[in-house]
């Protein structure tokens, strides 16, 4: 979280880019952002199931067959849903980030060597306490296409180094923070937002990874090979949910994605990579994208049949989709 604190305080978009969030119309409490009557009625009558922010925002499958298998009107009773390396790796990364954020109530270390030793101790403790989860992740290397042998060990190397970087940024923040700076005390982790699904179209509770409500910020932790533009949709969804729940006095204007690269796409070199911070306004353009995606998703799950397979040139995600085996049983062809 100290990556977020440092980058926000250096950039201060709420001061430098204030014009970009003026006159936002599609707030969560405005009727223009509400779910259309057809889908709201179906939710009220329990004809369809409410969608979460991630259901709506995670556009990995180009035809959204995955969302139909999760929430569709005639979804399979037992689709072959499997654990994936990427999914489990994301959970471990999130746990480690939260562990590092809680660290540091003791004596402050102000040397690189001292921080490296402290980071190593923190990493070793985490590795021990999460040994079973890490071993399960390592086992998935052999059965999940897209994760090769050694990816888990390299992920752990990245976590170790990112933990050290987080501790270094904490020291920096302690030395240069000001009275109006964002600090760890402002960040609320995993705050549940109670929603009215039939109004805003988002399942209750909606739970962003973090909220900095005093500064109008909502954020999400994302992992993978590379940052995807649709990752920003999750922040728009959480902003709409928060505004719908708390009203006009609690507007959310900014989104932050904490992106952690879990795998290296190159077969020739393994660079040490660090968390990437994306700060952006949750303006009407992004809100409209989320609302359109929400309505499209409800339209898909309301149909009697699942969408067709993605076109052949758009099947790269299929190799590590948790519904891959079910689609293959239905006739999906993937190149070996």
Short mmCIF file of C-alpha atoms in Angstrom, two decimals:
data_model
loop_
_atom_site.label_atom_id
_atom_site.label_comp_id
_atom_site.label_asym_id
_atom_site.label_seq_id
_atom_site.Cartn_x
_atom_site.Cartn_y
_atom_site.Cartn_z
CA UNK A 1 0.00 0.00 0.00
CA UNK A 2 2.97 2.35 0.42
CA UNK A 3 3.39 2.37 -3.37
CA UNK A 4 -0.11 3.87 -3.51
CA UNK A 5 0.50 6.34 -0.68
CA UNK A 6 3.75 7.64 -2.17
CA UNK A 7 2.51 7.96 -5.76
CA UNK A 8 -0.72 9.68 -4.73
CA UNK A 9 1.08 12.18 -2.51
CA UNK A 10 3.62 12.99 -5.23
CA UNK A 11 1.00 13.35 -7.97
CA UNK A 12 -1.93 14.80 -5.97
CA UNK A 13 -4.38 14.44 -8.88
CA UNK A 14 -7.15 15.88 -6.72
CA UNK A 15 -5.21 19.17 -6.90
CA UNK A 16 -3.40 18.91 -10.25
CA UNK A 17 -6.26 17.35 -12.27
CA UNK A 18 -9.33 18.62 -10.44
CA UNK A 19 -10.98 19.78 -13.68
CA UNK A 20 -11.26 16.20 -14.94
CA UNK A 21 -13.80 15.26 -12.26
CA UNK A 22 -15.95 18.36 -12.35
CA UNK A 23 -19.58 18.07 -13.45
CA UNK A 24 -19.80 14.27 -13.37
CA UNK A 25 -23.39 13.31 -14.20
CA UNK A 26 -23.41 9.53 -13.86
CA UNK A 27 -23.18 9.33 -10.10
CA UNK A 28 -24.43 6.21 -8.34
CA UNK A 29 -27.37 8.11 -6.83
CA UNK A 30 -28.56 9.58 -10.17
CA UNK A 31 -31.28 7.72 -12.05
CA UNK A 32 -29.25 7.79 -15.30
CA UNK A 33 -26.91 5.26 -13.68
CA UNK A 34 -29.67 2.88 -12.58
CA UNK A 35 -30.38 -0.51 -14.09
CA UNK A 36 -33.04 -0.57 -16.82
CA UNK A 37 -36.55 -1.61 -15.80
CA UNK A 38 -36.49 -4.97 -17.60
CA UNK A 39 -33.48 -6.30 -15.72
CA UNK A 40 -34.47 -4.64 -12.44
CA UNK A 41 -37.82 -6.48 -12.61
CA UNK A 42 -36.09 -9.79 -13.29
CA UNK A 43 -33.84 -9.27 -10.27
CA UNK A 44 -36.80 -8.39 -8.07
CA UNK A 45 -38.61 -11.54 -9.20
CA UNK A 46 -35.45 -13.65 -8.74
CA UNK A 47 -35.60 -14.63 -12.40
CA UNK A 48 -31.88 -13.86 -12.74
CA UNK A 49 -29.03 -13.57 -10.26
CA UNK A 50 -27.34 -10.23 -9.44
CA UNK A 51 -23.87 -9.63 -10.84
CA UNK A 52 -20.80 -8.57 -8.89
CA UNK A 53 -18.46 -5.80 -10.00
CA UNK A 54 -15.91 -8.39 -11.14
CA UNK A 55 -18.59 -10.30 -13.07
CA UNK A 56 -19.25 -7.14 -15.05
CA UNK A 57 -15.73 -5.73 -15.31
CA UNK A 58 -13.51 -8.77 -15.96
CA UNK A 59 -13.75 -8.98 -19.74
CA UNK A 60 -11.29 -11.78 -20.37
CA UNK A 61 -13.65 -13.79 -22.60
CA UNK A 62 -14.55 -11.75 -25.67
CA UNK A 63 -18.05 -13.25 -25.93
CA UNK A 64 -18.61 -13.46 -22.14
CA UNK A 65 -19.39 -17.18 -22.06
CA UNK A 66 -17.72 -17.25 -18.66
CA UNK A 67 -20.28 -14.93 -17.10
CA UNK A 68 -23.10 -17.05 -18.51
CA UNK A 69 -21.65 -20.17 -16.89
CA UNK A 70 -21.55 -18.33 -13.56
CA UNK A 71 -24.87 -16.49 -13.59
CA UNK A 72 -26.77 -17.37 -16.78
CA UNK A 73 -30.47 -18.20 -16.93
CA UNK A 74 -29.80 -21.78 -18.08
CA UNK A 75 -26.25 -22.17 -16.80
CA UNK A 76 -24.98 -25.74 -16.45
CA UNK A 77 -25.66 -27.25 -13.06
CA UNK A 78 -22.12 -28.60 -12.89
CA UNK A 79 -19.81 -26.82 -15.26
CA UNK A 80 -16.23 -28.06 -15.18
CA UNK A 81 -14.90 -25.12 -13.22
CA UNK A 82 -11.23 -25.59 -12.38
CA UNK A 83 -8.71 -23.73 -10.30
CA UNK A 84 -6.18 -21.79 -12.34
CA UNK A 85 -2.63 -20.76 -11.52
CA UNK A 86 -3.38 -17.11 -12.21
CA UNK A 87 -6.39 -17.04 -9.90
CA UNK A 88 -4.54 -18.64 -7.00
CA UNK A 89 -1.45 -16.50 -7.60
CA UNK A 90 -3.61 -13.38 -7.36
CA UNK A 91 -4.92 -14.45 -3.95
CA UNK A 92 -1.37 -14.98 -2.65
CA UNK A 93 -0.23 -11.59 -3.96
CA UNK A 94 -3.16 -9.85 -2.29
CA UNK A 95 -2.45 -11.57 1.02
CA UNK A 96 1.21 -10.56 0.84
CA UNK A 97 0.43 -6.91 0.09
CA UNK A 98 -1.86 -6.77 3.11
CA UNK A 99 0.77 -8.47 5.27
CA UNK A 100 3.40 -5.91 4.32
CA UNK A 101 0.95 -3.05 4.91
CA UNK A 102 0.44 -4.19 8.49
CA UNK A 103 4.20 -4.37 9.07
CA UNK A 104 6.28 -1.61 10.58
CA UNK A 105 4.96 -0.69 14.01
CA UNK A 106 8.40 -1.30 15.49
CA UNK A 107 11.70 0.53 15.07
CA UNK A 108 12.22 2.31 11.75
CA UNK A 109 15.08 0.96 9.63
CA UNK A 110 16.74 3.64 7.49
CA UNK A 111 19.41 1.73 5.61
CA UNK A 112 19.06 -0.34 2.45
CA UNK A 113 20.72 -3.36 4.03
CA UNK A 114 18.48 -3.09 7.08
CA UNK A 115 15.35 -2.87 4.95
CA UNK A 116 16.47 -5.84 2.87
CA UNK A 117 16.95 -7.93 6.03
CA UNK A 118 13.60 -6.84 7.44
CA UNK A 119 11.90 -7.60 4.11
CA UNK A 120 13.55 -11.03 4.00
CA UNK A 121 12.30 -11.85 7.51
CA UNK A 122 8.81 -10.75 6.56
CA UNK A 123 8.93 -12.83 3.38
CA UNK A 124 10.20 -15.94 5.20
CA UNK A 125 7.45 -15.64 7.79
CA UNK A 126 4.82 -15.27 5.08
CA UNK A 127 6.27 -18.21 3.14
CA UNK A 128 6.02 -20.41 6.22
CA UNK A 129 2.48 -19.40 7.17
CA UNK A 130 1.23 -19.81 3.57
CA UNK A 131 3.26 -22.91 2.70
CA UNK A 132 0.24 -25.06 1.84
CA UNK A 133 -1.24 -22.43 -0.51
CA UNK A 134 2.14 -21.96 -2.18
CA UNK A 135 2.57 -25.71 -2.66
CA UNK A 136 -0.91 -25.96 -4.21
CA UNK A 137 0.04 -23.12 -6.55
CA UNK A 138 3.24 -24.94 -7.51
CA UNK A 139 1.23 -28.07 -8.29
CA UNK A 140 -0.98 -26.12 -10.69
CA UNK A 141 2.05 -25.43 -12.90
CA UNK A 142 1.78 -28.94 -14.28
CA UNK A 143 -1.93 -28.91 -15.10
CA UNK A 144 -2.61 -25.30 -16.08
CA UNK A 145 -1.68 -24.24 -19.59
CA UNK A 146 0.03 -20.87 -19.45
CA UNK A 147 1.89 -21.53 -16.18
CA UNK A 148 5.21 -23.28 -16.67
CA UNK A 149 7.54 -24.93 -14.23
CA UNK A 150 9.31 -22.36 -12.08
CA UNK A 151 6.63 -19.65 -12.33
CA UNK A 152 5.69 -20.05 -8.67
CA UNK A 153 9.30 -19.70 -7.48
CA UNK A 154 9.75 -16.60 -9.63
CA UNK A 155 6.53 -15.12 -8.25
CA UNK A 156 7.92 -15.59 -4.75
CA UNK A 157 11.12 -13.81 -5.79
CA UNK A 158 9.03 -10.88 -7.04
CA UNK A 159 7.02 -10.80 -3.81
CA UNK A 160 10.20 -10.75 -1.73
CA UNK A 161 11.61 -7.79 -3.64
CA UNK A 162 8.31 -5.91 -3.75
CA UNK A 163 7.99 -6.30 0.00
CA UNK A 164 11.37 -4.62 0.42
CA UNK A 165 10.32 -1.83 -1.92
CA UNK A 166 7.12 -1.30 0.07
CA UNK A 167 9.12 -0.98 3.29
CA UNK A 168 11.47 1.51 1.63
CA UNK A 169 8.55 3.62 0.47
CA UNK A 170 7.15 3.53 3.98
CA UNK A 171 10.38 5.05 5.31
CA UNK A 172 10.23 7.70 2.58
CA UNK A 173 6.64 8.53 3.51
CA UNK A 174 7.49 8.85 7.19
CA UNK A 175 10.27 11.31 6.37
CA UNK A 176 8.45 13.60 3.92
CA UNK A 177 4.72 13.33 4.66
CA UNK A 178 2.71 16.47 5.42
CA UNK A 179 -0.48 17.18 7.32
CA UNK A 180 -2.66 16.86 4.23
CA UNK A 181 -0.94 13.75 2.87
CA UNK A 182 -2.61 10.39 2.42
CA UNK A 183 -1.30 8.00 5.07
CA UNK A 184 -1.94 4.38 5.93
CA UNK A 185 -4.56 5.41 8.49
CA UNK A 186 -6.73 6.77 5.65
CA UNK A 187 -6.84 3.45 3.76
CA UNK A 188 -9.73 1.11 4.55
CA UNK A 189 -9.12 -2.47 3.44
CA UNK A 190 -11.95 -4.69 2.15
CA UNK A 191 -14.82 -2.40 3.17
CA UNK A 192 -18.20 -3.96 2.37
CA UNK A 193 -20.65 -1.70 0.54
CA UNK A 194 -24.28 -2.74 0.96
CA UNK A 195 -26.07 -2.24 -2.35
CA UNK A 196 -29.56 -2.46 -3.84
CA UNK A 197 -28.96 -4.78 -6.83
CA UNK A 198 -32.32 -4.04 -8.46
CA UNK A 199 -31.39 -0.36 -8.56
CA UNK A 200 -27.67 -0.22 -9.34
CA UNK A 201 -27.24 -3.72 -10.80
CA UNK A 202 -24.38 -4.67 -8.46
CA UNK A 203 -24.56 -7.55 -6.01
CA UNK A 204 -24.43 -6.90 -2.26
CA UNK A 205 -22.00 -6.50 -0.69
CA UNK A 206 -19.61 -4.90 -3.15
CA UNK A 207 -16.11 -5.13 -1.65
CA UNK A 208 -13.28 -3.11 -3.20
CA UNK A 209 -9.76 -3.99 -2.12
CA UNK A 210 -9.34 -0.55 -0.58
CA UNK A 211 -11.09 2.80 -0.18
CA UNK A 212 -9.58 6.18 0.72
CA UNK A 213 -12.91 7.88 1.33
CA UNK A 214 -11.42 11.11 2.76
CA UNK A 215 -9.85 11.71 -0.65
CA UNK A 216 -12.62 10.26 -2.83
CA UNK A 217 -10.59 7.24 -3.94
CA UNK A 218 -11.51 3.61 -4.54
CA UNK A 219 -8.98 0.97 -5.56
CA UNK A 220 -8.46 -2.59 -6.68
CA UNK A 221 -5.50 -4.99 -6.73
CA UNK A 222 -5.01 -6.72 -10.08
CA UNK A 223 -2.53 -9.36 -11.17
CA UNK A 224 -1.54 -11.04 -14.42
CA UNK A 225 0.95 -10.81 -17.24
CA UNK A 226 0.04 -7.29 -18.26
CA UNK A 227 -2.29 -4.44 -17.34
CA UNK A 228 -5.59 -4.47 -19.22
CA UNK A 229 -7.67 -1.32 -19.89
CA UNK A 230 -10.82 -3.02 -18.55
CA UNK A 231 -9.16 -3.33 -15.12
CA UNK A 232 -10.27 0.26 -14.58
CA UNK A 233 -13.92 -0.76 -14.92
CA UNK A 234 -13.86 -2.32 -11.45
CA UNK A 235 -13.12 1.07 -9.86
CA UNK A 236 -16.01 2.64 -11.76
CA UNK A 237 -18.34 -0.09 -10.50
CA UNK A 238 -17.25 0.33 -6.89
CA UNK A 239 -17.59 4.12 -7.18
CA UNK A 240 -21.18 3.78 -8.41
CA UNK A 241 -21.97 1.32 -5.61
CA UNK A 242 -20.42 3.56 -2.95
CA UNK A 243 -22.25 6.67 -4.15
CA UNK A 244 -25.53 4.78 -4.38
CA UNK A 245 -25.12 3.60 -0.80
CA UNK A 246 -23.94 6.82 0.85
CA UNK A 247 -25.41 9.56 -1.32
CA UNK A 248 -24.29 12.91 -2.62
CA UNK A 249 -22.02 13.82 0.28
CA UNK A 250 -19.67 10.90 -0.44
CA UNK A 251 -18.67 11.17 -4.08
CA UNK A 252 -15.85 8.99 -5.40
CA UNK A 253 -13.79 10.72 -8.08
CA UNK A 254 -10.58 8.71 -8.41
CA UNK A 255 -9.61 5.14 -9.08
CA UNK A 256 -6.32 3.40 -8.35
CA UNK A 257 -5.24 0.05 -9.73
CA UNK A 258 -2.37 -1.65 -7.90
CA UNK A 259 -1.16 -3.97 -10.66
CA UNK A 260 1.29 -6.72 -9.78
CA UNK A 261 2.81 -8.69 -12.71
CA UNK A 262 2.74 -12.35 -11.67
CA UNK A 263 4.29 -13.94 -14.74
CA UNK A 264 6.95 -12.96 -17.22
CA UNK A 265 5.81 -13.38 -20.86
CA UNK A 266 9.38 -13.74 -22.16
CA UNK A 267 11.08 -17.12 -22.44
CA UNK A 268 14.53 -15.52 -22.70
CA UNK A 269 14.92 -13.22 -19.71
CA UNK A 270 13.44 -12.81 -16.22
CA UNK A 271 13.48 -9.15 -15.16
CA UNK A 272 12.73 -8.10 -11.62
CA UNK A 273 9.45 -6.21 -11.88
CA UNK A 274 7.65 -4.14 -9.28
CA UNK A 275 4.09 -3.08 -8.62
CA UNK A 276 2.63 -0.63 -11.11
CA UNK A 277 0.27 2.10 -9.88
CA UNK A 278 -2.44 3.45 -12.18
CA UNK A 279 -4.27 6.56 -10.94
CA UNK A 280 -7.17 7.87 -13.05
CA UNK A 281 -10.36 9.95 -12.84
CA UNK A 282 -13.60 8.01 -12.66
CA UNK A 283 -15.25 10.37 -15.11
CA UNK A 284 -18.43 10.00 -17.14
CA UNK A 285 -16.62 8.20 -19.97
CA UNK A 286 -15.43 5.43 -17.66
CA UNK A 287 -18.77 5.31 -15.86
CA UNK A 288 -20.64 5.00 -19.15
CA UNK A 289 -18.33 2.14 -20.18
CA UNK A 290 -19.14 0.32 -16.95
CA UNK A 291 -22.89 0.95 -17.21
CA UNK A 292 -22.95 -0.26 -20.83
CA UNK A 293 -20.92 -3.33 -19.80
CA UNK A 294 -23.32 -3.97 -16.92
CA UNK A 295 -26.38 -3.80 -19.16
CA UNK A 296 -24.68 -6.01 -21.77
CA UNK A 297 -23.83 -8.57 -19.06
CA UNK A 298 -27.42 -8.68 -17.79
CA UNK A 299 -28.63 -9.11 -21.35
CA UNK A 300 -26.26 -12.07 -21.80
CA UNK A 301 -27.27 -13.92 -18.64
CA UNK A 302 -30.97 -13.39 -19.44
CA UNK A 303 -30.71 -15.33 -22.71
CA UNK A 304 -31.81 -19.00 -22.94
CA UNK A 305 -28.41 -20.08 -24.27
CA UNK A 306 -24.75 -19.24 -23.68
CA UNK A 307 -22.94 -17.01 -26.20
CA UNK A 308 -20.94 -18.63 -28.98
CA UNK A 309 -17.24 -19.46 -28.72
CA UNK A 310 -14.79 -16.58 -29.20
CA UNK A 311 -13.38 -16.26 -32.73
CA UNK A 312 -10.24 -18.33 -33.29
CA UNK A 313 -7.97 -15.28 -33.15
CA UNK A 314 -9.42 -14.28 -29.76
CA UNK A 315 -8.89 -17.52 -27.83
CA UNK A 316 -5.62 -16.76 -26.06
CA UNK A 317 -7.39 -16.51 -22.69
CA UNK A 318 -9.20 -19.81 -23.24
CA UNK A 319 -6.04 -21.73 -22.37
CA UNK A 320 -6.23 -20.65 -18.73
CA UNK A 321 -9.94 -20.03 -18.32
CA UNK A 322 -11.50 -22.02 -15.48
CA UNK A 323 -14.31 -23.13 -17.82
CA UNK A 324 -11.92 -24.38 -20.51
CA UNK A 325 -12.70 -28.06 -20.12
CA UNK A 326 -16.44 -27.46 -20.30
CA UNK A 327 -16.08 -25.46 -23.51
CA UNK A 328 -13.84 -28.16 -25.01
CA UNK A 329 -16.51 -30.74 -24.19
CA UNK A 330 -18.96 -28.50 -26.06
CA UNK A 331 -16.73 -28.40 -29.15
CA UNK A 332 -14.19 -25.62 -28.57
CA UNK A 333 -10.96 -26.26 -30.48
CA UNK A 334 -7.66 -24.97 -29.15
CA UNK A 335 -4.33 -25.19 -30.93
CA UNK A 336 -1.70 -27.15 -29.03
#
